[in-house]
Coordinates of N, CA and C in Angstrom, one line a residue:
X1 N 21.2 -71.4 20.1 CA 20.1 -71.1 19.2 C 18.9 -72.0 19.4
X2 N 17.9 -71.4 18.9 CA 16.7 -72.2 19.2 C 15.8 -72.3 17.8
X3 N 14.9 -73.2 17.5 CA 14.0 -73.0 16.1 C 12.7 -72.2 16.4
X4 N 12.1 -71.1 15.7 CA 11.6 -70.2 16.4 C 10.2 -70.8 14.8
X5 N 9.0 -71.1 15.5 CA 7.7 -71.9 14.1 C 6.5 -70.7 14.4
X6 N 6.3 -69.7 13.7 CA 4.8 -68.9 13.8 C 3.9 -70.1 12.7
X7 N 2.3 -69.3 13.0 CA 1.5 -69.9 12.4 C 0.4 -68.9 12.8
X8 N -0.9 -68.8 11.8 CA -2.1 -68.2 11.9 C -3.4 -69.3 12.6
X9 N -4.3 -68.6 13.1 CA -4.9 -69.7 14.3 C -6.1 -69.2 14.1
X10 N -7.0 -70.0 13.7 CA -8.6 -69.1 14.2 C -9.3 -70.3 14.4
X11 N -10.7 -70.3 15.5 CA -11.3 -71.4 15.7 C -12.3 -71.8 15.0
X12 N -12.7 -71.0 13.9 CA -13.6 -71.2 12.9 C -13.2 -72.2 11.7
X13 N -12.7 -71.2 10.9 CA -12.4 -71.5 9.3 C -10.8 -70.3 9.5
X14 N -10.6 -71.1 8.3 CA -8.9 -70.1 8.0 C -9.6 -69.0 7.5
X15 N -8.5 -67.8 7.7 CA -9.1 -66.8 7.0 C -10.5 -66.0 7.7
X16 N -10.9 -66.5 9.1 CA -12.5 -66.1 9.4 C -11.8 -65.2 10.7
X17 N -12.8 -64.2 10.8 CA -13.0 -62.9 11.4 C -12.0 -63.1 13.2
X18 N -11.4 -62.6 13.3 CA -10.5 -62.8 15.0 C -9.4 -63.9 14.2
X19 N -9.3 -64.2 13.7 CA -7.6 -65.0 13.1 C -7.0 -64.1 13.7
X20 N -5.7 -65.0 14.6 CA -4.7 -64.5 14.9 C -2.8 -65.2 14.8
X21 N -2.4 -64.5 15.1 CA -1.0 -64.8 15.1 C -0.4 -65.3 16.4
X22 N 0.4 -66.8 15.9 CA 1.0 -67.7 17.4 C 2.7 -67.8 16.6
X23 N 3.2 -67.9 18.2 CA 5.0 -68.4 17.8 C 5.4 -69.5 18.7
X24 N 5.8 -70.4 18.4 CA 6.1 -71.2 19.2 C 8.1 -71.4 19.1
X25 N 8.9 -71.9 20.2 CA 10.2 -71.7 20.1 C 10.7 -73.9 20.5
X26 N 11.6 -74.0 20.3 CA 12.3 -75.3 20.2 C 13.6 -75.6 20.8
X27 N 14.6 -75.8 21.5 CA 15.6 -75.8 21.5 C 16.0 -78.0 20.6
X28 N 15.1 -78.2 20.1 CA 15.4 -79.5 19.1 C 14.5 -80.0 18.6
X29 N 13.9 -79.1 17.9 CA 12.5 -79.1 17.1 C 11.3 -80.4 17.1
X30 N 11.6 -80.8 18.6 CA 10.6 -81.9 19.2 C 10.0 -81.5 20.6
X31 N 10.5 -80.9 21.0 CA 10.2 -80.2 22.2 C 10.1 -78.7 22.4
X32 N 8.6 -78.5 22.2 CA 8.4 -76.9 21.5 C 7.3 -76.5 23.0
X33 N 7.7 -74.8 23.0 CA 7.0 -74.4 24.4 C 5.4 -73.8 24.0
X34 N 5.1 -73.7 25.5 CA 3.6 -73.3 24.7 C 3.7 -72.2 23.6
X35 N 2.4 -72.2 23.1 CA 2.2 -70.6 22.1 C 2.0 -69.5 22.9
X36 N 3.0 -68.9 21.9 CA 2.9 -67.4 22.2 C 2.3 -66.4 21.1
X37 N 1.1 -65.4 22.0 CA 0.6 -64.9 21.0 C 1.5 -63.0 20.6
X38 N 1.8 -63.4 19.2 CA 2.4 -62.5 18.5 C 1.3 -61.2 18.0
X39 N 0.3 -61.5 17.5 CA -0.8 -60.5 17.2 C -2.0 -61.3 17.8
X40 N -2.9 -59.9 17.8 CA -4.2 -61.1 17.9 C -5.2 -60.7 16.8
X41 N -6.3 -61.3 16.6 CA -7.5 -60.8 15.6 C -8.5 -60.0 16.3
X42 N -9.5 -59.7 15.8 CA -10.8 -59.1 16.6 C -12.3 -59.3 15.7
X43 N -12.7 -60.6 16.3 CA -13.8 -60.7 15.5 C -15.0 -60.2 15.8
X44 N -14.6 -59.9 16.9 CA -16.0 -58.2 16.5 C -16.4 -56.9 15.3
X45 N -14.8 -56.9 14.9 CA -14.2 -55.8 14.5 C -14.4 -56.2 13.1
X46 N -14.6 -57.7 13.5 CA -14.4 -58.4 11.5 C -12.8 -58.4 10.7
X47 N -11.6 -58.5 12.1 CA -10.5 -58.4 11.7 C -10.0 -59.6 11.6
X48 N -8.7 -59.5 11.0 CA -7.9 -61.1 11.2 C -6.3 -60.9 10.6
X49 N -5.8 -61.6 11.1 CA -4.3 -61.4 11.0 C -3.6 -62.3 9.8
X50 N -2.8 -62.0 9.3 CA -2.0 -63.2 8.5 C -0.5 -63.0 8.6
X51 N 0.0 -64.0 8.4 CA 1.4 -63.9 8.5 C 2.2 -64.1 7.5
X52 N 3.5 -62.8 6.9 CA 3.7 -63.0 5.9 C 5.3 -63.4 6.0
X53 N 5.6 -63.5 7.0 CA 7.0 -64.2 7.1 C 7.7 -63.8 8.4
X54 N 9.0 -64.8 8.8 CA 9.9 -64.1 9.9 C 11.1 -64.2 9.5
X55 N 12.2 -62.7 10.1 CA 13.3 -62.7 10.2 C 14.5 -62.1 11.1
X56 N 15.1 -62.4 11.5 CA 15.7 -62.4 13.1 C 17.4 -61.4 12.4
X57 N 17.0 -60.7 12.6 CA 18.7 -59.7 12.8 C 18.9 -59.1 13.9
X58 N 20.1 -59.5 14.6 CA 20.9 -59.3 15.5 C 20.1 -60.1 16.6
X59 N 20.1 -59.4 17.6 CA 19.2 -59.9 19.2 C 17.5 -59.8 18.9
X60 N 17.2 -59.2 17.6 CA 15.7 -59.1 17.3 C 15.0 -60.2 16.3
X61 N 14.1 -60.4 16.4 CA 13.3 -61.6 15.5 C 12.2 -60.7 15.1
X62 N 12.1 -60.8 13.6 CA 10.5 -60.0 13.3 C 9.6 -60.5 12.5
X63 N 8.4 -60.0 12.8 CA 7.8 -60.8 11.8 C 6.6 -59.7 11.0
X64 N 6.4 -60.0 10.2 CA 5.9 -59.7 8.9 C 4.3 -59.9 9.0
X65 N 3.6 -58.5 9.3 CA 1.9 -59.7 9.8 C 0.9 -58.5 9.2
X66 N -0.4 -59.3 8.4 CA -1.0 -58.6 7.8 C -2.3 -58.2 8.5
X67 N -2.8 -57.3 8.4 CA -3.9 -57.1 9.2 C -5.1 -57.0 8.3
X68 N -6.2 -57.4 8.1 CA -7.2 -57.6 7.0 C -8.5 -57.3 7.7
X69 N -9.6 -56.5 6.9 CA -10.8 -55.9 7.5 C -11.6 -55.5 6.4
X70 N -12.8 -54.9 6.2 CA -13.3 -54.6 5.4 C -14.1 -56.0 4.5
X71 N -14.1 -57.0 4.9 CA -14.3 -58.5 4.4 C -15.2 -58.3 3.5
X72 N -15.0 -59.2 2.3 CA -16.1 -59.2 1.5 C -16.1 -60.6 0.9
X73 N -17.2 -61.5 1.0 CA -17.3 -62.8 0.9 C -17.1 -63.4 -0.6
X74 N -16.3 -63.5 -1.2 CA -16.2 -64.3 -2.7 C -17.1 -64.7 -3.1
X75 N -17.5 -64.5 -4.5 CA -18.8 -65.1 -5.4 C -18.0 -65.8 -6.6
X76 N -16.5 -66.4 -6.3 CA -16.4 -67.2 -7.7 C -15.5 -68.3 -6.5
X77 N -15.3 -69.4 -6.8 CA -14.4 -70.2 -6.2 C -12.7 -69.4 -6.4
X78 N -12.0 -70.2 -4.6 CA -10.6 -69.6 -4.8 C -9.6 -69.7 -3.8
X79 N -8.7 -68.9 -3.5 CA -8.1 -69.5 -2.5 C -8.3 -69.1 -1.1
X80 N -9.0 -68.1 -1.2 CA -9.2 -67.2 -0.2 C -11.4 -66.8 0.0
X81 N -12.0 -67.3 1.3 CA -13.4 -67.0 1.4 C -13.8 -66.0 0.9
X82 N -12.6 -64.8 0.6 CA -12.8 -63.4 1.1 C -12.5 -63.0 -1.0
X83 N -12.7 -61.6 -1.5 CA -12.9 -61.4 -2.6 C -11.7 -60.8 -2.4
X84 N -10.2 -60.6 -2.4 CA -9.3 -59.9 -2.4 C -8.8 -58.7 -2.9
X85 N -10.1 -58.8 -4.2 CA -10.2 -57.4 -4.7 C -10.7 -56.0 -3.8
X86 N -11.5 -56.7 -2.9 CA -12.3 -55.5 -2.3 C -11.7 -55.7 -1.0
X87 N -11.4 -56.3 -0.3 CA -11.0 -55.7 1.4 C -10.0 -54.9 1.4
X88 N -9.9 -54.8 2.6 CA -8.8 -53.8 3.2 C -8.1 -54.3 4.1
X89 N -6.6 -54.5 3.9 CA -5.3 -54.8 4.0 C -4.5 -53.8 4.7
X90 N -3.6 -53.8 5.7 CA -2.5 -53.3 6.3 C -1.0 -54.1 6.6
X91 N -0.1 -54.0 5.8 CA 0.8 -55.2 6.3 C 1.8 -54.6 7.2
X92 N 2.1 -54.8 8.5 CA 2.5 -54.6 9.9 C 4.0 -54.8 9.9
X93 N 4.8 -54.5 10.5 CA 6.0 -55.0 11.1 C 5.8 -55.1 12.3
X94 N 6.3 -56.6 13.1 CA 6.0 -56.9 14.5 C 7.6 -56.8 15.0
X95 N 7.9 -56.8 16.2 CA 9.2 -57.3 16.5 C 9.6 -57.8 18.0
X96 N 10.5 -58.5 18.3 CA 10.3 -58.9 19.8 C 12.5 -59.4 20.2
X97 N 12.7 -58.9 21.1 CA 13.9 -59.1 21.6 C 14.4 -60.5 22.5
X98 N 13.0 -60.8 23.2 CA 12.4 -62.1 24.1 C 11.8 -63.3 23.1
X99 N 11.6 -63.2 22.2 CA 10.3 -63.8 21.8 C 8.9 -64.1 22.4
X100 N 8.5 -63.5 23.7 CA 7.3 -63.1 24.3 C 6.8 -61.6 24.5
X101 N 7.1 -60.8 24.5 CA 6.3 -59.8 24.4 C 7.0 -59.0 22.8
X102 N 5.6 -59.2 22.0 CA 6.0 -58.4 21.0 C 4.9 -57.3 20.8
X103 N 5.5 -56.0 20.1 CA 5.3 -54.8 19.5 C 5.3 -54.5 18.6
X104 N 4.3 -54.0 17.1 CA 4.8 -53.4 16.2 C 5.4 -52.0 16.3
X105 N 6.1 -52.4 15.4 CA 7.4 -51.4 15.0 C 7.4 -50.8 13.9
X106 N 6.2 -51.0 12.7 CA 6.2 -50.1 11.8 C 5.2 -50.4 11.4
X107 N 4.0 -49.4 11.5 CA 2.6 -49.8 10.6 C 2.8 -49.4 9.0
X108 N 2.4 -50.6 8.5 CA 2.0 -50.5 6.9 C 3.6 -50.3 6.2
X109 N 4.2 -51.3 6.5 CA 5.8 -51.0 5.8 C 5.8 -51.0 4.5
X110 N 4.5 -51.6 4.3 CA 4.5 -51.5 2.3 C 2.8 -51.6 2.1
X111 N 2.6 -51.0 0.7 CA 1.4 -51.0 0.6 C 1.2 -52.0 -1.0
X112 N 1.1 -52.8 -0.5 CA 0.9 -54.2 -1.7 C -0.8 -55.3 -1.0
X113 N -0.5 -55.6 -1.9 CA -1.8 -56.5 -1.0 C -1.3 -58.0 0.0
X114 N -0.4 -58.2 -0.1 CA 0.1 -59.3 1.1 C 1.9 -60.0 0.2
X115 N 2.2 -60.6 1.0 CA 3.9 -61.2 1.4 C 3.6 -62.7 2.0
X116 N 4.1 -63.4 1.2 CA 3.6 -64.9 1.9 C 5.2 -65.7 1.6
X117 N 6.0 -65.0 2.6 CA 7.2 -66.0 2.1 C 8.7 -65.0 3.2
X118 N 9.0 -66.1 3.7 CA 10.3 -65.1 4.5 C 10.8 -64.4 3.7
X119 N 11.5 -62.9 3.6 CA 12.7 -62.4 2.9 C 13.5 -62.9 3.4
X120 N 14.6 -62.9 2.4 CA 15.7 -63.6 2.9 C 17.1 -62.4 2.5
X121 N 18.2 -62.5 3.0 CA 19.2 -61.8 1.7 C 19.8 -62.2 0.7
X122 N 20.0 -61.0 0.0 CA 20.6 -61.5 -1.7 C 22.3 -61.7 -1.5
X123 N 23.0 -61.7 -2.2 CA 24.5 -62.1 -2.5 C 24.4 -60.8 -1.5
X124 N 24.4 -59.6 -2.3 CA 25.2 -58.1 -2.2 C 24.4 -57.7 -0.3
X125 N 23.7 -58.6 0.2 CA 23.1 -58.4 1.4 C 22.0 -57.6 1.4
X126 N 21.3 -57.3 0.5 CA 19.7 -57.0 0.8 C 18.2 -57.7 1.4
X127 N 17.6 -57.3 1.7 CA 16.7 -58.1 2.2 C 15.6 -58.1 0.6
X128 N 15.0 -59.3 0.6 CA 14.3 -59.3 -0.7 C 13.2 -60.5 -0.4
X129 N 11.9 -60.1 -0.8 CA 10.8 -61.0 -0.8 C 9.9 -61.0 -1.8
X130 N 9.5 -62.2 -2.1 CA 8.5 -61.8 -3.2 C 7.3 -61.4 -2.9
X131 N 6.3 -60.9 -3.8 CA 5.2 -59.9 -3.1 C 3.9 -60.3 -4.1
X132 N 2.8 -59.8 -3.8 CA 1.4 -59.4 -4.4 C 1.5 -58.3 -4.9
X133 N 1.0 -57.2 -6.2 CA 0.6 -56.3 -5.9 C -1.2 -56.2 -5.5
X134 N -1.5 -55.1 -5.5 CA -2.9 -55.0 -5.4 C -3.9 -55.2 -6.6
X135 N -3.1 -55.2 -7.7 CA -3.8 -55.7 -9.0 C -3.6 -57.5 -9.5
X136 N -2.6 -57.6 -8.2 CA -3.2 -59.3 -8.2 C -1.1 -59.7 -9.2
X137 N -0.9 -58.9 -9.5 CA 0.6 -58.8 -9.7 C 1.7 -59.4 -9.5
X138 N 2.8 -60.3 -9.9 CA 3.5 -60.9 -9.2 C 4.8 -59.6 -9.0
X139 N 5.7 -59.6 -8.1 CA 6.9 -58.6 -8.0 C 7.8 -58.9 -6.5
X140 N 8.7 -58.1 -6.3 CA 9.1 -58.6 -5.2 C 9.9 -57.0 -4.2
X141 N 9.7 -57.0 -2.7 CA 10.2 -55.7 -2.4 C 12.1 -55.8 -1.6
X142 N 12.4 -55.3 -2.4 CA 13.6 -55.0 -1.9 C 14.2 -53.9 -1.2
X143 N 14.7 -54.6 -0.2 CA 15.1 -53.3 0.8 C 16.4 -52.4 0.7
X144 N 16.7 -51.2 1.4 CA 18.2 -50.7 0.9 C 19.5 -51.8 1.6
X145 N 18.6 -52.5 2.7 CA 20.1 -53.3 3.1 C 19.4 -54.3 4.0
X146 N 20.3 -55.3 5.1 CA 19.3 -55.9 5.9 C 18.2 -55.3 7.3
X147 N 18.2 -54.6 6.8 CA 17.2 -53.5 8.1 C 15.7 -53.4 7.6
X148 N 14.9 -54.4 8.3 CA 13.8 -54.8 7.4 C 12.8 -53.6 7.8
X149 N 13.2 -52.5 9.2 CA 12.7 -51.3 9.5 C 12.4 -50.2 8.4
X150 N 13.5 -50.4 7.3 CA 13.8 -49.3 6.4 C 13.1 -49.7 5.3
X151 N 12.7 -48.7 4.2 CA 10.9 -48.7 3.5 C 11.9 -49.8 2.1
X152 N 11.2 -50.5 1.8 CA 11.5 -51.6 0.8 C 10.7 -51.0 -0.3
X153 N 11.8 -51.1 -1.5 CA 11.0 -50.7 -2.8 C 10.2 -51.8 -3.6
X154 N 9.5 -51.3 -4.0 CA 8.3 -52.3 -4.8 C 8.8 -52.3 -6.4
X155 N 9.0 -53.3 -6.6 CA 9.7 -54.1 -7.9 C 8.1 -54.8 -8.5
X156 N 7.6 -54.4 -9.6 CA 6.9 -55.2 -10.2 C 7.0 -56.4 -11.1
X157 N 6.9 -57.2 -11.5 CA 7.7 -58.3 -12.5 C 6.6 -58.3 -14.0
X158 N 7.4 -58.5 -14.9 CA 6.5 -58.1 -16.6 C 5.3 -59.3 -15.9
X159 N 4.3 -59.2 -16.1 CA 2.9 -60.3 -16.3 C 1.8 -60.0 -17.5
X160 N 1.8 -60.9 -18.0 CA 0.7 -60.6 -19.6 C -1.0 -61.4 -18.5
X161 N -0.9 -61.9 -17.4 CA -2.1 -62.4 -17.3 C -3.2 -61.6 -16.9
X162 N -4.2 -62.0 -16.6 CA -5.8 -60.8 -16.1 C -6.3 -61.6 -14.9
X163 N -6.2 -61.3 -13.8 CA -7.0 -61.6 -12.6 C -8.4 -61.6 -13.0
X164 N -9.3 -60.7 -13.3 CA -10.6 -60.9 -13.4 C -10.7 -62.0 -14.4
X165 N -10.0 -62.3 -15.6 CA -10.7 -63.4 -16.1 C -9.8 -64.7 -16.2
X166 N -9.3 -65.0 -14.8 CA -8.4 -66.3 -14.5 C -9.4 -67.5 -14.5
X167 N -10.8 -67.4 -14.4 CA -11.2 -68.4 -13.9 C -12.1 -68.5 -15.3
X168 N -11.8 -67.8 -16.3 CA -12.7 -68.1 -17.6 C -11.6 -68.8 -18.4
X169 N -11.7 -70.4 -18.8 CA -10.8 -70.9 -19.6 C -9.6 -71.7 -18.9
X170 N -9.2 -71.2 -17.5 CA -8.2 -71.6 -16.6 C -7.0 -71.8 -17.1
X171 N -6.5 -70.3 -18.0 CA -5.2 -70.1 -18.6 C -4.2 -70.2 -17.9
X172 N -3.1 -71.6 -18.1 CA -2.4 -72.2 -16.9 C -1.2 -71.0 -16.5
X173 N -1.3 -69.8 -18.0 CA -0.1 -68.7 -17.6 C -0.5 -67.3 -16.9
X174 N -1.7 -67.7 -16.1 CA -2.2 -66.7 -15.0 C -1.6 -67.0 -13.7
X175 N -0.7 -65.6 -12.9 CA -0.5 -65.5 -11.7 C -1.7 -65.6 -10.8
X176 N -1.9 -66.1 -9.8 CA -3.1 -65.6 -9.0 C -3.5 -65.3 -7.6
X177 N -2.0 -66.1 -7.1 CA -1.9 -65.8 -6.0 C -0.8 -65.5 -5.2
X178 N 0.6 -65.9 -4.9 CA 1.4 -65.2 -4.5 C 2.3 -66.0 -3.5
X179 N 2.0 -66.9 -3.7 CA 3.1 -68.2 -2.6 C 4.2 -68.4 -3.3
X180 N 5.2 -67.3 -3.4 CA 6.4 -67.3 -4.5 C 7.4 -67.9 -3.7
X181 N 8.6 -68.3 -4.1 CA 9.8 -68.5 -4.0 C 10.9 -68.2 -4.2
X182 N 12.4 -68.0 -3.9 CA 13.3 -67.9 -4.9 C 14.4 -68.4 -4.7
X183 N 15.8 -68.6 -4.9 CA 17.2 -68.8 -4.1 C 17.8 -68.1 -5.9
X184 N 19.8 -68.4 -5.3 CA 20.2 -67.6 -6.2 C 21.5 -68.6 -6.7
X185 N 22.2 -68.4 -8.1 CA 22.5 -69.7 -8.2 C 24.2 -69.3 -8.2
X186 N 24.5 -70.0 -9.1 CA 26.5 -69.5 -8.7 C 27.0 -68.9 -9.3
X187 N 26.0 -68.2 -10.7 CA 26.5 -66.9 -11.3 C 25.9 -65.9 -10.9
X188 N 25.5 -65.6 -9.9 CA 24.6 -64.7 -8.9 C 23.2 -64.0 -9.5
X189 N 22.5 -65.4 -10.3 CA 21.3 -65.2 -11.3 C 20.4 -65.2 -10.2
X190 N 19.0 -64.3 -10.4 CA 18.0 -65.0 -9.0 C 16.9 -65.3 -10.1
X191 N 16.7 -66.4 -9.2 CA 15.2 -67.4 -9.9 C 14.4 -67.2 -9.1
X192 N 13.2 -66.9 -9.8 CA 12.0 -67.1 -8.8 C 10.9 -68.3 -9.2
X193 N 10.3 -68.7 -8.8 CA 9.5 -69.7 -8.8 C 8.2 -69.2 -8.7
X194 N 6.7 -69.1 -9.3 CA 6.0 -68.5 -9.0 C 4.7 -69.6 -9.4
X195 N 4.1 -69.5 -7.9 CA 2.6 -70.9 -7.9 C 1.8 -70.4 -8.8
X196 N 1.3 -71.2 -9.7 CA 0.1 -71.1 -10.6 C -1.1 -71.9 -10.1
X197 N -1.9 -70.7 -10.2 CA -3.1 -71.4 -9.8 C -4.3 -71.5 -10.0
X198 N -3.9 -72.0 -11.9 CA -5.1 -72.4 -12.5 C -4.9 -74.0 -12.5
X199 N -5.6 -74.7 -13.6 CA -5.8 -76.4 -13.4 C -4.2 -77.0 -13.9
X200 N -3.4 -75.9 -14.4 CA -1.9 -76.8 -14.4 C -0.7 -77.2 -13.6
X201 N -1.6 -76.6 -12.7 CA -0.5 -76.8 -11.3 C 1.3 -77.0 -11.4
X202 N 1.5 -75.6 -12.7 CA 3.2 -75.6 -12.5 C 3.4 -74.5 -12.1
X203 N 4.7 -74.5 -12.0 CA 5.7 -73.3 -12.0 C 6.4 -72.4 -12.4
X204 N 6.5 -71.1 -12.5 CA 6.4 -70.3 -13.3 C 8.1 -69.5 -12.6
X205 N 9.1 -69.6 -13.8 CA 10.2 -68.5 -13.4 C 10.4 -67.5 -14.3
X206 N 10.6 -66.9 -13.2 CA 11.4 -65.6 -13.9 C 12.8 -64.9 -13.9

């Protein structure tokens, strides 16, 4: 076995127009080969890549990659240059047998606004990740089994907060962005952990 590290790359700013997708491989996580590029961006195009996770079943490793266009520059501070309300989003399935030449394998496997976190599986073996919706939503998509090819259902989770007015008052129990987490404990309860990202800087479960 080897340690297999993606990462998003652009020569500008994070997040700016041609971002793309690199993988790098390890056989002792100190001695890593060059990059290999998994997606690329297109800054002509005003495109850019993000990566929303990887997961390797059987002889395959895949990865989870967003494709982002339609840019529109933010007018309030945030985590992102871009207004996440208004662009246009595609989230990709990539996959590779070598770990050098990869192919998507499923355009748009879900329609949420982005995935920033491996799935992993549950007890009963499903594949399950936490997610964004496109209203800024916390939830998470679960699949029928570990076959991350096959369409994952969109699970929304209860939220009382308001994205448009997160940044009036910096109500510490507003979701905002979507760097979730979870594991599962030994009465097969799942926790999730969910970043807050107003000025209280906790953690939010569910």
């Amino acid at each position: 076995g080897e340690y297999w590290f993606a990462w998003d790359n652009c020569m500008v700013n994070e997040e700016w127009p041609g971002q793309r997708t690199f993988i790098a491989h390890s056989p002792d996580a100190v001695n890593w080969s060059e990059r290999i590029l998994v997606a690329d961006g297109d800054a002509e195009r005003g495109m850019l890549r993000n990566l929303g996770g990887l997961y390797p079943r059987g002889d395959t490793l895949y990865a989870f990659i967003q494709e982002k266009w339609d840019l529109v520059h933010a007018t309030s501070p945030g985590m992102s240059v871009h207004d996440n309300t208004q662009v246009s989003v595609r989230n990709d399935l990539w996959a590779t047998r070598d770990g050098v030449h990869w192919e998507m394998v499923k355009e748009q496997y879900v329609d949420v606004r982005w995935m920033f976190e491996n799935p992993r599986l549950t007890s009963e073996g499903r594949l399950m990740g936490p997610m964004t919706d496109h209203d800024g939503n916390p939830g998470v998509l679960l699949w029928p089994g570990d076959n991350p090819e096959e369409t994952p259902q969109v699970i929304r989770q209860p939220w009382q907060g308001k994205e448009d007015s997160y940044y009036a008052g910096h109500d510490e129990g507003l979701f905002c962005y979507g760097e979730a987490t979870w594991y599962t404990d030994d009465d097969d309860r799942i926790w999730m952990y969910l970043r807050d990202e107003s000025a209280a800087g906790c953690l939010g479960l569910s």
